[in-house]
Every structure is written in structure tokens, then in C-alpha cells.
Amino acid sequence: MRNTEYAIVDIETTGGNASGSRITEIAIIIHDGKNVIDRYETLVNPEKEIPLSIFGLTGINNEMVANAPIFDDISEKVLELLTDRIFVAHNVNFDYSFVRHQLEQAGFKWTARKLCTVRAARKIKPGLGSYSLGNLCNSLNICLENRHRAGGDADATAILFSLLLEWDDAGEINKMIKKTSEDQRLPPNLPPEDFNNLPEKPGVYYFYNQQKKVIYVGKAINLKKRVASHFSGHKINSQRQHFLRDIHGISFEVCATELMALLLECTEIKKLWPTYNRALKRFEAKFGIYQYEARNGYKYLAVGKLTKFQTCIHEFNSLYNAINLLRELSEQFEIDQRFCKYSRPEDGEIFQNNDIKSLPDALFHNQQVDNAIDFLLNNRPTFAIIDKGRTKDERSCIWIENGHFYGMGHIPTDVSITDPSEVKNYVTPYKSNQYIVHLIFAYAEKYPGKVFFKKQFLNQEQN
């Protein structure tokens, strides 16, 4: 470490992400591992308006930066100060992303090893209530002047860094700055042991914020590899930066197969609706098949959008799927097309037909509608998908009942199933939805050898 020099950096910006915001002030303090040997500080004209909220936080307004240099004018100086030095900052990924992005826009390709003083403080001074710069300074009696200004925060970070070097009896900082160190990529608030405990197996992982609330749920074929991918790269959008900053913990659930991991992920997202999970929302059911009875005594089947106040017979992700199934039902049960509506009626619209003479017998027609509904609710396939378990002593099972996802679990290999309904004793029930059913049926079609219908499953066990 004697030959290692550090560039301790703090910046102020117009906003929270490098892709849409700009630097308004930068301070760089050069530290040789013992003392401060150089210092640079300047306001920067961001070439855009500074929001009032940022002015309220930093005190930097448009007038103050009007005559300041733009970043292009200081880019060579900044690059000179940063080259061949460890980039140090409090919550380092924020400052690093801005500086790297604006250097790139100025025509310079630059990367550096990083050291986060949040992570370093957590390792060297564990157990403190908070590791924000302000609270650390209060806890460690560090003088912090000009808070939320680049120079003041950089000075405080430099003092903190010197103290951490002094207290670092275990050589944590030396470990953290190695190119192969996990600290080069892990989020600042994530305990390393949470990442190290991840197995290289299929499963579902959970990210938690500081309040222990789940903020993201994901599935993986390889848990450790997938979680690591969240922390690699240098994306600069605000969602990624906020996401990484919010991660304070990880837990996981090992699953026997990728399909089980995908189903568990879907059900957990549906149950928890974590802040950073957005992709599955587009698969929410939006349409349904409804039954109505008109004043003329005839029953109608209609496709319409889902509402909170009416119960449908069956849900669908798309209007196309709902219409197709209604057409299939009408053909299979010979339901007059005049009683099938492929969009829900407007409020106040009355289902009726003036050509009474040509209408089918009401009792027969209504019975056919009831038969179609009964078929839809109670006569869809029931089967199990049997696959490998988490260990050689078990098999995994996904149980579908009447076309709906009932649950999944694990059956010990030494257990003999004499009745297919006994499978239900080994599975944990989960709430079904149309997207999950679609995933299971697609899998069953692709891997028919893993599918056991009730009769087939019983024969398999008896053999």
C-alpha cells in the first residue's frame, strides 16, 4: 500500500442519475495513504437548469455556476488527477458513474478501481447505527463543514478515510481495492456474507432495503451468478443507481428446477409487489368471460375487461385468448352466437332480441350455457409434473387441478403414492393466475415425459 495513491472524490449534481443529470461541483483530494498531498475543487457549469430542490439541498444556484467552467474545460485536469489512483468516495458508485460518464462525453475512456468508504466503514467499524456521511461524522467526531458541498464532503471523507486506514488492523482496505475483490462490484450497503452464502443452484432470491422490506424478487438457474449480474456493468440510469443503493440484504430459496423457481418468483411478486419488480405487471389478467341473464330470460356469455366489482368465470391475459375460448365454447355446446358477446355491454345496455320467433328454447339454451360454464370450471385437465428434486432423496412435484395451478412441493423417493390425490399432501398451495397456468401448460407441452395425468400417474406408481 506504500505506493498506492487515492483520489477522494465528491460531486454535487443537478439530479440523481448520470444519464439525465450533470455535475455542478467537484472536489478531488489526493491521498498517499498517510497524508493529503494535493487538492482540487471547482464549481462546474452543468449547461442546464439547476432544479429548486437541488438548490435547497446544496445551495448551488444557476447564478453561481453561470461563469464556472463547463466539464469539458476541466476534463483533462480531472483525468490527470484520477489516472492510476484508487477512486474513493462515500457511496462510490454514485460519484464514479457521473465522473466516468462525463469523461466519456468529453472524449476520454477511463476506468479505475474503486473504494467505497461506506463499505470500508462497515467492515472496520461494524455495529454503528448509520453509515451515512453525516451520521458517521457525528459518531466518529469528524468535523463536517459545508455539508452537501463537494469540498466540505470531500474533506470529511478524507478525514474518515485516514481514520479507517489507521484502524484497519485486519488489512480490509488492502483486500477491498484488489481488482478481484467482490467489493469492486457489491452495492455499498450489502453485507458480503449475504452474497457469499448464495449457492450455485436454481432458486429465488430476495433483495431487502434498510427496513427489511423486500424490494426485488428474482429467479435464477444459478443463484450466485444471477445475483452477481445485477452488480456488474456501469449502467447510469436512475433506477439502477437507486436500486443498488437500496440493497441492504439478500435471502434465497433453493428450488429443484428452473420452472419451480419461475413459479415461485411469480407468486411472490404477486404477493409482495416489490418496488423494483415491474416486468410481470404486463402479464396481469385484464379480461374475463362473464355470464349475464337478460330480462327476456336468456343467459348470455360475454367477454369484457376485468373490474373490481364483478366476478368473472375465467380470466385472461389478452382479449384474443378470451375471444377464442368463448368461440370454442359456443361451438362445442352449440350456443347461439347471438348470445355470445365479444365485448362487455355499455352501462344501461339491455341484452334482448326482437326476433323472438327465431330464438332457441330458453330452457334448453340456458342449460347449454350452464354446461359450458361447468366444463370451463370443472372439466379442465388435472395432472402432475414430476421432476428431479433438490437432492437425490426427493422428487419435485407441481400439481394442476381442473386447469388451475394448485401448488408445488417435494415427495421423498421412498414414498409410494397409491392415490393421485395423495400428491396434494406433499405440495404447498399457491394462488393461481392465468400467466402461471400458461407457463405450466407450455412446459407440459414441451416436456410430455414429465407430465402424469391422474390415471397415468397412478399407473406409474403401481408399476
XYZ file of C-alpha atoms in Angstrom, residues 96-295:
200
model
C -17.983 7.142 -10.126
C -20.896 6.838 -12.558
C -21.142 10.614 -13.049
C -17.408 11.193 -13.471
C -16.984 8.234 -15.809
C -19.970 9.297 -17.914
C -18.911 12.925 -18.248
C -15.308 11.998 -19.032
C -16.627 9.706 -21.732
C -18.747 12.530 -23.149
C -15.591 14.679 -23.191
C -13.853 12.003 -25.262
C -11.872 10.158 -22.578
C -12.117 6.431 -21.863
C -11.384 5.917 -18.173
C -11.929 3.226 -15.580
C -10.465 2.768 -12.124
C -10.503 0.533 -9.118
C -12.960 1.851 -6.539
C -13.126 2.039 -2.768
C -16.397 2.812 -1.024
C -15.973 4.391 2.410
C -19.458 3.174 3.328
C -18.373 -0.442 2.814
C -14.976 0.157 4.389
C -16.558 1.718 7.488
C -18.985 -1.206 7.806
C -16.053 -3.643 7.804
C -13.662 -1.690 10.039
C -16.235 -0.112 12.406
C -19.165 -2.560 12.451
C -22.278 -2.076 14.536
C -22.851 1.656 14.089
C -26.431 2.845 13.766
C -25.966 4.558 10.404
C -23.231 4.817 7.801
C -24.362 7.960 6.033
C -21.579 10.550 5.911
C -23.327 12.933 8.296
C -24.078 10.278 10.896
C -20.603 8.743 10.641
C -19.065 12.135 11.249
C -21.246 12.567 14.342
C -20.388 9.080 15.623
C -16.644 9.425 14.994
C -16.291 13.116 15.976
C -15.271 14.207 12.497
C -15.727 17.893 11.744
C -18.099 18.247 8.805
C -18.410 21.765 7.412
C -20.223 22.879 4.257
C -22.452 19.773 4.194
C -23.730 18.901 0.710
C -20.980 20.904 -0.932
C -18.288 18.988 -2.792
C -15.371 20.495 -0.867
C -16.884 20.044 2.580
C -17.987 16.461 1.973
C -14.660 15.546 0.327
C -12.716 16.960 3.298
C -14.838 14.932 5.731
C -14.454 11.803 3.592
C -10.670 12.314 3.541
C -10.586 12.504 7.356
C -12.802 9.416 7.589
C -10.533 7.605 5.125
C -7.416 8.475 7.161
C -9.070 7.152 10.325
C -10.145 3.949 8.586
C -6.554 3.399 7.388
C -5.351 3.913 10.965
C -7.927 1.499 12.436
C -7.599 -1.133 9.715
C -5.627 -3.753 11.654
C -7.033 -6.594 9.555
C -5.988 -5.061 6.230
C -9.575 -4.764 4.966
C -8.871 -1.792 2.697
C -5.999 -3.608 1.019
C -8.344 -6.522 0.329
C -11.111 -4.246 -0.949
C -9.004 -2.481 -3.590
C -7.801 -5.666 -5.294
C -9.151 -5.993 -8.824
C -10.615 -9.396 -7.989
C -12.283 -8.209 -4.792
C -16.032 -8.532 -4.542
C -16.048 -5.034 -3.067
C -15.315 -3.721 -6.545
C -18.842 -4.706 -7.551
C -21.075 -5.240 -4.497
C -23.537 -2.464 -3.536
C -22.320 -0.264 -0.675
C -24.848 -1.416 1.936
C -24.847 -5.153 1.190
C -23.100 -7.390 3.755
C -20.588 -9.555 1.832
C -21.698 -12.655 3.707
C -25.182 -12.344 2.187
C -23.643 -12.653 -1.260
C -21.116 -15.316 -0.240
C -23.896 -17.529 1.166
C -25.652 -17.761 -2.198
C -25.433 -21.281 -3.692
C -24.888 -22.067 -7.356
C -28.298 -23.725 -7.648
C -31.716 -22.840 -9.104
C -33.957 -20.771 -6.901
C -35.493 -17.454 -5.975
C -33.648 -14.551 -4.352
C -34.950 -11.552 -2.402
C -33.342 -8.116 -2.043
C -34.207 -6.146 1.117
C -33.955 -2.456 1.947
C -32.797 -0.954 5.232
C -36.240 -1.514 6.800
C -36.048 -5.252 5.922
C -38.762 -4.858 3.296
C -38.486 -6.891 0.089
C -37.730 -4.530 -2.802
C -36.983 -7.091 -5.526
C -37.653 -10.774 -6.205
C -35.867 -12.693 -8.950
C -35.386 -16.254 -10.134
C -32.215 -17.935 -11.293
C -30.783 -21.127 -12.696
C -27.617 -20.254 -10.756
C -28.400 -18.011 -7.783
C -24.884 -16.675 -7.196
C -24.223 -15.968 -10.869
C -27.570 -14.256 -11.411
C -27.302 -12.028 -8.341
C -23.744 -11.059 -9.314
C -25.034 -9.953 -12.728
C -27.132 -7.250 -11.043
C -23.944 -5.629 -9.772
C -21.814 -5.832 -12.926
C -21.561 -3.229 -15.685
C -21.801 0.528 -15.487
C -25.374 1.432 -16.347
C -26.081 5.015 -15.376
C -29.876 5.211 -15.289
C -31.527 6.406 -12.092
C -33.401 3.164 -11.453
C -30.166 1.154 -11.290
C -28.414 3.655 -9.039
C -31.326 3.851 -6.591
C -31.733 0.078 -6.773
C -28.123 -0.662 -5.811
C -28.175 1.928 -3.044
C -31.336 0.388 -1.545
C -29.992 -3.165 -1.278
C -29.166 -3.907 2.372
C -29.644 -7.683 2.416
C -30.292 -10.860 0.405
C -32.116 -14.071 1.198
C -32.885 -17.007 -1.078
C -34.958 -20.147 -1.538
C -33.412 -23.091 -3.386
C -35.737 -24.728 -5.928
C -35.422 -28.131 -7.557
C -35.972 -26.864 -11.123
C -35.977 -23.664 -13.103
C -39.740 -23.980 -13.641
C -40.394 -24.149 -9.901
C -38.170 -21.092 -9.430
C -40.149 -19.234 -12.079
C -43.490 -20.171 -10.490
C -42.292 -19.182 -7.011
C -40.985 -15.878 -8.374
C -44.377 -15.154 -9.967
C -46.355 -15.935 -6.833
C -44.007 -13.960 -4.575
C -44.109 -10.900 -6.822
C -47.900 -11.120 -6.916
C -47.992 -11.352 -3.118
C -45.339 -8.737 -2.281
C -45.354 -6.345 -5.284
C -41.742 -5.254 -4.615
C -40.802 -1.707 -5.627
C -38.326 -2.682 -8.338
C -40.293 -5.546 -9.938
C -42.111 -4.181 -12.948
C -41.859 -6.721 -15.766
C -44.557 -9.129 -14.555
C -47.181 -6.408 -14.267
C -47.745 -6.569 -18.007
C -48.863 -10.201 -17.574
C -51.657 -9.315 -15.180
C -55.032 -10.662 -16.319
C -57.047 -7.913 -17.962
C -60.085 -9.678 -19.476
C -62.649 -12.245 -18.423
C -65.672 -14.239 -19.538
C -68.865 -13.140 -17.789
C -72.384 -14.547 -17.609
C -75.464 -12.314 -17.819
C -79.152 -13.050 -17.841
C -81.331 -10.650 -19.824
C -84.855 -9.615 -18.922
